[in-house]
Short mmCIF file of C-alpha atoms in Angstrom, two decimals:
data_model
loop_
_atom_site.label_atom_id
_atom_site.label_comp_id
_atom_site.label_asym_id
_atom_site.label_seq_id
_atom_site.Cartn_x
_atom_site.Cartn_y
_atom_site.Cartn_z
CA UNK N 1 0.00 0.00 0.00
CA UNK N 2 1.34 3.42 -0.98
CA UNK N 3 2.19 5.65 1.98
CA UNK N 4 1.31 9.35 2.15
CA UNK N 5 4.87 10.50 1.62
CA UNK N 6 5.30 8.54 -1.60
CA UNK N 7 2.01 9.89 -2.99
CA UNK N 8 3.20 13.51 -2.87
CA UNK N 9 4.72 14.63 -6.20
CA UNK N 10 8.42 15.40 -5.86
CA UNK N 11 10.03 18.21 -7.82
CA UNK N 12 13.32 16.97 -9.25
CA UNK N 13 16.22 18.69 -10.98
CA UNK N 14 16.43 18.38 -14.75
CA UNK N 15 19.64 16.34 -14.50
CA UNK N 16 17.81 13.84 -12.28
CA UNK N 17 14.80 13.65 -14.59
CA UNK N 18 17.11 13.11 -17.56
CA UNK N 19 18.36 9.93 -15.90
CA UNK N 20 15.10 8.62 -14.42
CA UNK N 21 12.12 9.89 -16.46
CA UNK N 22 10.42 7.17 -18.49
CA UNK N 23 12.09 4.50 -16.38
CA UNK N 24 10.10 4.76 -13.13
CA UNK N 25 8.60 1.26 -13.42
CA UNK N 26 11.81 -0.63 -14.16
CA UNK N 27 12.56 -1.71 -10.58
CA UNK N 28 9.12 -3.28 -10.11
CA UNK N 29 9.63 -5.09 -13.40
CA UNK N 30 12.92 -6.44 -12.09
CA UNK N 31 14.90 -4.53 -14.70
CA UNK N 32 17.68 -1.96 -14.63
CA UNK N 33 17.94 -1.04 -18.33
CA UNK N 34 14.78 -0.20 -20.32
CA UNK N 35 13.53 -3.11 -22.46
CA UNK N 36 13.56 -2.87 -26.25
CA UNK N 37 10.33 -4.06 -27.91
CA UNK N 38 10.68 -4.77 -31.62
CA UNK N 39 7.19 -6.24 -32.09
CA UNK N 40 5.14 -4.96 -34.99
CA UNK N 41 1.97 -6.66 -33.81
CA UNK N 42 0.60 -8.11 -30.57
CA UNK N 43 -1.70 -11.13 -29.94
CA UNK N 44 -5.27 -10.68 -28.74
CA UNK N 45 -7.87 -13.39 -28.25
CA UNK N 46 -10.77 -11.01 -27.72
CA UNK N 47 -11.57 -9.38 -31.07
CA UNK N 48 -14.57 -7.51 -29.71
CA UNK N 49 -12.53 -5.87 -26.96
CA UNK N 50 -9.78 -5.05 -29.44
CA UNK N 51 -12.30 -3.43 -31.77
CA UNK N 52 -13.60 -1.29 -28.92
CA UNK N 53 -10.10 -0.14 -28.04
CA UNK N 54 -9.33 0.75 -31.66
CA UNK N 55 -12.62 2.65 -31.92
CA UNK N 56 -11.70 4.59 -28.80
CA UNK N 57 -8.37 5.59 -30.30
CA UNK N 58 -10.01 6.63 -33.58
CA UNK N 59 -12.44 8.84 -31.68
CA UNK N 60 -10.09 10.43 -29.14
CA UNK N 61 -6.43 9.77 -30.05
CA UNK N 62 -5.79 8.85 -26.42
CA UNK N 63 -3.07 6.32 -25.75
CA UNK N 64 -4.50 2.79 -25.57
CA UNK N 65 -4.95 1.28 -22.13
CA UNK N 66 -3.60 -2.22 -21.74
CA UNK N 67 -1.32 -4.11 -24.13
CA UNK N 68 -0.34 -2.64 -27.51
CA UNK N 69 -2.22 -3.56 -30.67
CA UNK N 70 0.02 -2.61 -33.59
CA UNK N 71 3.31 -0.73 -33.80
CA UNK N 72 1.85 2.11 -35.86
CA UNK N 73 -0.53 2.83 -33.00
CA UNK N 74 2.03 2.73 -30.21
CA UNK N 75 5.20 1.03 -29.00
CA UNK N 76 6.27 0.60 -25.36
CA UNK N 77 9.89 1.59 -26.02
CA UNK N 78 9.14 4.79 -27.91
CA UNK N 79 6.46 5.59 -25.32
CA UNK N 80 9.19 5.69 -22.66
CA UNK N 81 11.10 8.24 -24.71
CA UNK N 82 7.96 10.33 -25.14
CA UNK N 83 7.28 10.29 -21.41
CA UNK N 84 10.85 11.31 -20.62
CA UNK N 85 10.96 14.15 -23.14
CA UNK N 86 7.62 15.53 -21.94
CA UNK N 87 9.01 15.52 -18.41
CA UNK N 88 12.13 17.42 -19.46
CA UNK N 89 10.13 20.01 -21.44
CA UNK N 90 7.51 20.38 -18.72
CA UNK N 91 4.53 19.41 -20.90
CA UNK N 92 1.68 16.93 -20.44
CA UNK N 93 2.70 14.75 -23.36
CA UNK N 94 5.05 14.25 -26.28
CA UNK N 95 4.57 12.44 -29.57
CA UNK N 96 7.56 10.98 -31.41
CA UNK N 97 8.05 10.65 -35.16
CA UNK N 98 10.51 9.21 -37.66
CA UNK N 99 12.26 12.57 -38.11
CA UNK N 100 11.98 16.22 -37.18
CA UNK N 101 10.40 16.97 -40.54
CA UNK N 102 7.83 14.20 -40.02
CA UNK N 103 7.00 15.83 -36.69
CA UNK N 104 6.53 19.27 -38.26
CA UNK N 105 4.48 17.75 -41.08
CA UNK N 106 2.15 16.14 -38.53
CA UNK N 107 1.62 19.49 -36.78
CA UNK N 108 0.77 21.22 -40.07
CA UNK N 109 -1.63 18.42 -41.05
CA UNK N 110 -3.27 18.56 -37.64
CA UNK N 111 -3.99 22.27 -38.05
CA UNK N 112 -5.08 21.85 -41.67
CA UNK N 113 -7.57 19.18 -40.60
CA UNK N 114 -9.30 21.92 -38.59
CA UNK N 115 -9.38 24.21 -41.63
CA UNK N 116 -6.48 26.31 -40.34
CA UNK N 117 -3.94 26.25 -43.16
CA UNK N 118 -2.33 29.64 -42.66
CA UNK N 119 0.99 29.83 -40.80
CA UNK N 120 2.80 32.91 -39.53
CA UNK N 121 6.54 32.28 -39.33
CA UNK N 122 9.70 34.15 -38.41
CA UNK N 123 12.93 33.63 -40.35
CA UNK N 124 15.44 32.17 -40.11
CA UNK N 125 14.22 28.62 -39.67
CA UNK N 126 15.95 25.37 -40.49
CA UNK N 127 16.19 25.29 -44.29
CA UNK N 128 13.86 22.32 -44.82
CA UNK N 129 11.27 23.76 -42.43
CA UNK N 130 11.41 26.99 -44.44
CA UNK N 131 10.98 25.03 -47.67
CA UNK N 132 8.07 22.94 -46.37
CA UNK N 133 6.19 26.10 -45.40
CA UNK N 134 7.12 28.21 -48.40
CA UNK N 135 6.51 25.57 -51.08
CA UNK N 136 2.97 24.88 -49.89
CA UNK N 137 3.55 21.15 -50.24
CA UNK N 138 0.89 20.40 -47.63
CA UNK N 139 -1.53 23.03 -48.86
CA UNK N 140 -0.37 25.52 -46.24
CA UNK N 141 0.07 29.23 -46.83
CA UNK N 142 2.76 31.13 -44.95
CA UNK N 143 3.22 34.78 -44.04
CA UNK N 144 6.81 35.65 -43.13
CA UNK N 145 7.30 38.43 -40.64
CA UNK N 146 9.50 39.64 -37.82
CA UNK N 147 8.37 39.19 -34.21
CA UNK N 148 6.95 42.71 -34.06
CA UNK N 149 4.66 41.95 -37.02
CA UNK N 150 3.13 38.70 -35.76
CA UNK N 151 -0.09 40.17 -34.39
CA UNK N 152 -0.79 42.05 -37.63
CA UNK N 153 -0.10 38.94 -39.73
CA UNK N 154 -2.74 36.80 -38.00
CA UNK N 155 -5.89 35.87 -39.95
CA UNK N 156 -9.09 33.98 -39.07
CA UNK N 157 -7.58 30.86 -40.69
CA UNK N 158 -4.18 31.14 -38.97
CA UNK N 159 -3.50 27.81 -37.30
CA UNK N 160 0.05 28.25 -36.13
CA UNK N 161 2.81 30.72 -35.37
CA UNK N 162 6.28 29.21 -35.75
CA UNK N 163 9.63 30.46 -34.50
CA UNK N 164 13.02 28.89 -33.92
CA UNK N 165 15.16 30.32 -31.15
CA UNK N 166 18.10 30.27 -31.19
CA UNK N 167 17.59 30.12 -34.93
CA UNK N 168 19.32 27.91 -37.44
CA UNK N 169 21.93 28.96 -38.55
CA UNK N 170 22.39 32.55 -37.33
CA UNK N 171 21.52 31.84 -33.66
CA UNK N 172 19.20 34.86 -33.62
CA UNK N 173 16.86 34.87 -30.62
CA UNK N 174 13.32 36.06 -30.01
CA UNK N 175 11.55 37.01 -26.80
CA UNK N 176 9.21 34.05 -26.37
CA UNK N 177 6.91 35.75 -23.87
CA UNK N 178 6.41 38.69 -26.21
CA UNK N 179 5.83 36.38 -29.17
CA UNK N 180 3.34 34.30 -27.21
CA UNK N 181 1.43 37.46 -26.27
CA UNK N 182 1.31 38.49 -29.94
CA UNK N 183 -0.14 35.09 -30.92
CA UNK N 184 -3.40 35.63 -29.05
CA UNK N 185 -5.32 32.34 -29.22
CA UNK N 186 -3.19 30.90 -32.03
CA UNK N 187 -0.84 28.09 -30.90
CA UNK N 188 2.85 28.96 -30.80
CA UNK N 189 5.28 26.33 -32.08
CA UNK N 190 8.89 26.75 -30.98
CA UNK N 191 11.68 24.74 -32.55
CA UNK N 192 13.87 24.06 -29.52
CA UNK N 193 16.42 21.84 -31.26
CA UNK N 194 19.42 24.13 -30.67
CA UNK N 195 18.65 25.04 -27.05
CA UNK N 196 17.24 21.74 -25.76
CA UNK N 197 15.35 21.75 -22.45
CA UNK N 198 18.71 22.09 -20.71
CA UNK N 199 18.94 25.76 -21.74
CA UNK N 200 15.33 26.69 -22.47
CA UNK N 201 11.84 25.29 -21.87
CA UNK N 202 9.49 27.14 -24.25
CA UNK N 203 6.35 25.78 -22.59
CA UNK N 204 7.24 27.83 -19.51
CA UNK N 205 7.01 30.94 -21.73
CA UNK N 206 3.63 30.02 -23.19
CA UNK N 207 4.48 27.88 -26.22
CA UNK N 208 1.86 25.20 -26.81
CA UNK N 209 4.09 23.10 -29.07
CA UNK N 210 7.81 22.40 -28.70
CA UNK N 211 9.50 20.79 -31.70
CA UNK N 212 12.78 18.87 -31.71
CA UNK N 213 14.82 17.25 -34.38
CA UNK N 214 15.70 14.44 -31.96
CA UNK N 215 18.45 13.45 -34.39
CA UNK N 216 20.54 16.25 -32.93
CA UNK N 217 21.18 16.81 -29.20
CA UNK N 218 18.57 14.42 -27.84
CA UNK N 219 20.27 11.47 -29.52
CA UNK N 220 23.64 13.13 -29.24
CA UNK N 221 25.86 10.63 -31.03
CA UNK N 222 25.06 11.07 -34.72
CA UNK N 223 23.61 7.56 -35.03
CA UNK N 224 19.84 7.90 -34.70
CA UNK N 225 17.13 9.86 -36.54
CA UNK N 226 13.89 11.03 -35.02
CA UNK N 227 11.60 13.93 -34.22
CA UNK N 228 9.27 14.78 -31.36
CA UNK N 229 6.65 17.34 -30.41
CA UNK N 230 6.13 18.12 -26.71
CA UNK N 231 2.67 19.55 -26.06
CA UNK N 232 -0.53 19.31 -24.04
CA UNK N 233 -2.50 16.06 -24.07
CA UNK N 234 -5.29 17.52 -26.21
CA UNK N 235 -2.96 18.35 -29.09
CA UNK N 236 -1.05 15.10 -28.57
CA UNK N 237 -4.22 13.13 -29.27
CA UNK N 238 -4.58 14.72 -32.69
CA UNK N 239 -0.89 14.16 -33.44
CA UNK N 240 -1.21 10.47 -32.57
CA UNK N 241 -4.10 10.16 -34.98
CA UNK N 242 -2.10 11.89 -37.73
CA UNK N 243 0.89 9.64 -37.02
CA UNK N 244 -1.28 6.53 -37.22
CA UNK N 245 -2.86 7.66 -40.49
CA UNK N 246 0.36 8.79 -42.20
CA UNK N 247 2.77 6.22 -40.77
CA UNK N 248 5.62 8.51 -39.72
CA UNK N 249 6.39 6.37 -36.68
CA UNK N 250 9.66 6.30 -34.75
CA UNK N 251 11.41 2.93 -34.91
CA UNK N 252 11.72 1.20 -31.51
CA UNK N 253 15.51 1.05 -31.75
CA UNK N 254 15.56 4.80 -32.38
CA UNK N 255 13.28 5.30 -29.38
CA UNK N 256 15.63 3.22 -27.25
CA UNK N 257 18.69 5.19 -28.36
CA UNK N 258 16.93 8.51 -27.85
CA UNK N 259 15.87 7.56 -24.33
CA UNK N 260 19.46 6.60 -23.60
CA UNK N 261 20.65 9.88 -25.13
CA UNK N 262 18.44 11.90 -22.79
CA UNK N 263 20.23 10.46 -19.76
CA UNK N 264 23.44 12.29 -20.67
CA UNK N 265 21.83 15.33 -22.34
CA UNK N 266 22.49 17.86 -19.53
CA UNK N 267 26.12 16.73 -19.13
CA UNK N 268 26.80 16.87 -22.87
CA UNK N 269 25.10 20.22 -23.49
CA UNK N 270 26.77 21.94 -20.55
CA UNK N 271 30.23 20.60 -21.33
CA UNK N 272 30.00 21.49 -25.03
CA UNK N 273 28.56 24.92 -24.18
CA UNK N 274 31.59 25.72 -22.02
CA UNK N 275 33.90 24.88 -24.90
CA UNK N 276 31.75 26.84 -27.36
CA UNK N 277 31.86 29.98 -25.20
CA UNK N 278 35.66 29.71 -25.08
CA UNK N 279 35.86 29.37 -28.86
CA UNK N 280 33.58 32.39 -29.29
CA UNK N 281 35.96 34.54 -27.27
CA UNK N 282 38.92 33.38 -29.35
CA UNK N 283 37.12 33.84 -32.66
CA UNK N 284 36.00 37.34 -31.70
CA UNK N 285 39.63 38.29 -31.11
CA UNK N 286 40.88 36.68 -34.33
CA UNK N 287 41.53 39.20 -37.14
CA UNK N 288 40.44 36.66 -39.77
CA UNK N 289 36.85 36.68 -38.43
CA UNK N 290 34.41 39.44 -39.43
CA UNK N 291 31.57 38.59 -37.04
CA UNK N 292 30.68 35.97 -34.45
CA UNK N 293 27.13 34.88 -33.60
CA UNK N 294 26.38 33.34 -30.21
CA UNK N 295 23.08 33.30 -28.32
CA UNK N 296 22.61 35.04 -25.00
CA UNK N 297 21.39 31.79 -23.40
CA UNK N 298 24.65 30.08 -24.37
CA UNK N 299 24.76 26.68 -26.00
CA UNK N 300 27.04 24.52 -28.08
CA UNK N 301 26.23 26.10 -31.46
CA UNK N 302 28.32 28.95 -32.83
CA UNK N 303 28.35 30.77 -36.16
CA UNK N 304 30.94 33.09 -37.61
CA UNK N 305 31.60 35.02 -40.78
CA UNK N 306 35.06 34.98 -42.30
CA UNK N 307 36.95 37.62 -44.25
CA UNK N 308 38.49 34.87 -46.33
CA UNK N 309 36.92 32.05 -48.35
CA UNK N 310 34.62 29.98 -46.10
CA UNK N 311 34.96 27.04 -48.46
CA UNK N 312 38.69 26.99 -47.75
CA UNK N 313 37.89 26.59 -44.05
CA UNK N 314 35.58 23.65 -44.79
CA UNK N 315 38.30 22.04 -46.89
CA UNK N 316 40.98 22.76 -44.31
CA UNK N 317 39.62 21.21 -41.12
CA UNK N 318 41.09 17.89 -40.06
CA UNK N 319 39.75 17.19 -36.55
CA UNK N 320 36.40 18.92 -36.99
CA UNK N 321 34.13 17.02 -39.37
CA UNK N 322 32.78 19.00 -42.36
CA UNK N 323 29.20 17.68 -42.38
CA UNK N 324 25.57 18.68 -41.97
CA UNK N 325 23.63 18.01 -38.78
CA UNK N 326 24.65 18.99 -35.26
CA UNK N 327 24.47 18.04 -31.60
CA UNK N 328 26.85 15.10 -31.72
CA UNK N 329 29.70 14.36 -29.32
CA UNK N 330 32.11 15.29 -32.11
CA UNK N 331 32.35 18.77 -33.63
CA UNK N 332 30.82 19.45 -37.05
CA UNK N 333 31.12 22.46 -39.35
CA UNK N 334 29.19 23.40 -42.48
CA UNK N 335 28.47 26.24 -44.88
CA UNK N 336 24.71 26.94 -44.61
CA UNK N 337 24.37 28.82 -47.90
CA UNK N 338 25.68 25.73 -49.70
CA UNK N 339 24.10 22.96 -47.65
CA UNK N 340 21.46 23.29 -44.91
CA UNK N 341 19.85 26.44 -46.34
CA UNK N 342 20.58 25.89 -50.03
CA UNK N 343 16.92 25.04 -50.57
CA UNK N 344 15.89 28.53 -49.39
CA UNK N 345 15.80 31.20 -52.11
CA UNK N 346 18.99 33.28 -52.16
CA UNK N 347 17.22 36.56 -51.43
CA UNK N 348 15.32 35.05 -48.51
CA UNK N 349 18.54 33.53 -47.14
CA UNK N 350 20.39 36.80 -47.21
CA UNK N 351 17.53 38.86 -45.77
CA UNK N 352 17.43 36.39 -42.86
CA UNK N 353 21.13 36.97 -42.21
CA UNK N 354 22.47 33.81 -43.84
CA UNK N 355 25.39 35.38 -45.66
CA UNK N 356 27.65 33.57 -48.11
CA UNK N 357 30.54 33.88 -45.64
CA UNK N 358 28.69 32.40 -42.68
CA UNK N 359 29.92 29.12 -41.20
CA UNK N 360 27.95 27.14 -38.61
CA UNK N 361 29.77 24.97 -36.09
CA UNK N 362 28.34 22.41 -33.70
CA UNK N 363 30.84 22.15 -30.87
CA UNK N 364 31.36 18.68 -29.46
CA UNK N 365 33.19 17.23 -26.49
CA UNK N 366 36.76 17.47 -27.74
CA UNK N 367 39.37 19.48 -25.86
CA UNK N 368 39.11 23.18 -26.65
CA UNK N 369 42.82 23.48 -27.47
CA UNK N 370 42.59 20.76 -30.09
CA UNK N 371 39.54 22.38 -31.67
CA UNK N 372 41.16 25.80 -31.69
CA UNK N 373 44.31 24.43 -33.25
CA UNK N 374 42.24 22.85 -36.03
CA UNK N 375 40.23 26.04 -36.64
CA UNK N 376 43.36 28.18 -36.67
CA UNK N 377 45.11 26.11 -39.29
CA UNK N 378 41.92 25.88 -41.40
CA UNK N 379 41.47 29.66 -41.32
CA UNK N 380 45.01 30.04 -42.67
CA UNK N 381 46.48 33.38 -43.60
CA UNK N 382 43.44 34.99 -45.19
CA UNK N 383 42.33 38.64 -45.06
CA UNK N 384 42.46 40.27 -41.64
CA UNK N 385 40.97 43.21 -39.78
CA UNK N 386 42.38 45.50 -37.17
CA UNK N 387 39.74 45.48 -34.39
CA UNK N 388 37.93 42.71 -32.54
CA UNK N 389 34.94 41.17 -34.31
CA UNK N 390 31.48 42.00 -32.98
CA UNK N 391 29.60 39.20 -31.22
CA UNK N 392 25.89 39.11 -32.02
CA UNK N 393 24.01 37.87 -28.96
CA UNK N 394 21.08 40.27 -28.47
CA UNK N 395 17.41 39.31 -28.27
CA UNK N 396 16.26 40.36 -31.68
CA UNK N 397 13.94 39.40 -34.47
CA UNK N 398 16.68 39.67 -37.05
CA UNK N 399 20.30 38.53 -36.95
#
C-alpha cells in the first residue's frame, strides 16, 4: 500500500529527470535497463474488446490502455522516450516521429484538418522547415514576418505561429513571452532543437508546441534519426491520430537510443557549451573573423563570418568534421548557404542573415585546445581586420 509520503509529487532537478524519467517502473519489473520491444503486432484473443479499443483511439487519439495492438498505434519503447521528453520540457505529453520533418508535417496536417492552413513564421528557420512552409507542399500558406509583425499577420484561418530560437543557422533569438502574447489564441510552435530543455523550456514561456529534431542533441551521437513534439495532451491526441494515419512512426531502436541519449543530455550540453563559449571569445579576437554569432542563453552552437573564403575553411579542417547536422559528441562544421539552407531562395537567405561567408559549427566534447588548433590552421592566412569582431548575442527578431 502506498504511503502518504510517496504519494506527494516530488520536484526533481532536470539532471535527475534526464536519468530517471520514463524509467520509473523498471525496478518493479525487475529490470535496470529499459527493455527494447521490436514487435510490430501483438496477440489478442478477444476481437470484440480489441475493436472497442481501436474505436476509442479513432475517436479520441488517447493512448491505448492495456497491451499494444500494432506498432503504428504505439510502442512501449518509444512511449518511454515520449514520457521522458515531456518531463524534461515540462509538458503533459510528447509524440515521437521518424524525423523532425515528419513531426513538423504532422503538426501542419493537424492544423489543416481543422481548416487552419495559414501559418505565420519568423525567419530564419531550419532550411527544410522553411521550404516545407514556403513551397505549400501540404496546402499551407505562410506569411513571413519579424516578431513585431506577428499580431498584424494573424488571420481567421491562422492555425500556427512558428519560430526557432536560437535560430538555425544565425543563432538569432526572439523574446518568447512577447511572441506568445502576440499570438493571441493561435498556438505557438517553438523549434527548440538548438537550445534543448537544458537551456530553455518554451512551454514555460507560453508555447503550446515544442519541436525537436531528436536526431541532434537528444540522440547526441550522430547515429539515430527522429523527431518529437512536446505539447498538451489535447494536441497530442490529434498528433497520434495523424501519425497513425500517415505512418511517420519512430522505430523502436531509435526510441531506445533517444531515451538513452536523454540520460546524458544535460552533461553533454553543458560541457560542449563551455567549450563553445571559449571558442567564441577566441574567434571574436581573431583578425580573420568578421563577425561571431552566439546566443545570449549560451549553448554549443556557434556561427561566424570569415573575411576569407569559407569554403577553404571547410576544406581545411582535419579534426572537426565537415558535415551537416549537429548536436553530436564530435564537432561538425558546415556552410549553410551551400548545404542546410541551399533550398531557401537566395534573397530570402540573405535577408534572414544567412550570408555567403557564414559558417555554422556544432561544438562537441573534444578538448578546446585541439579544436582551436584545427580552426586556426583551417582559417590560414586569409584577409584580416584590425579590431575585434562583434559578437551578435542580443534578443532580436533579425540577426
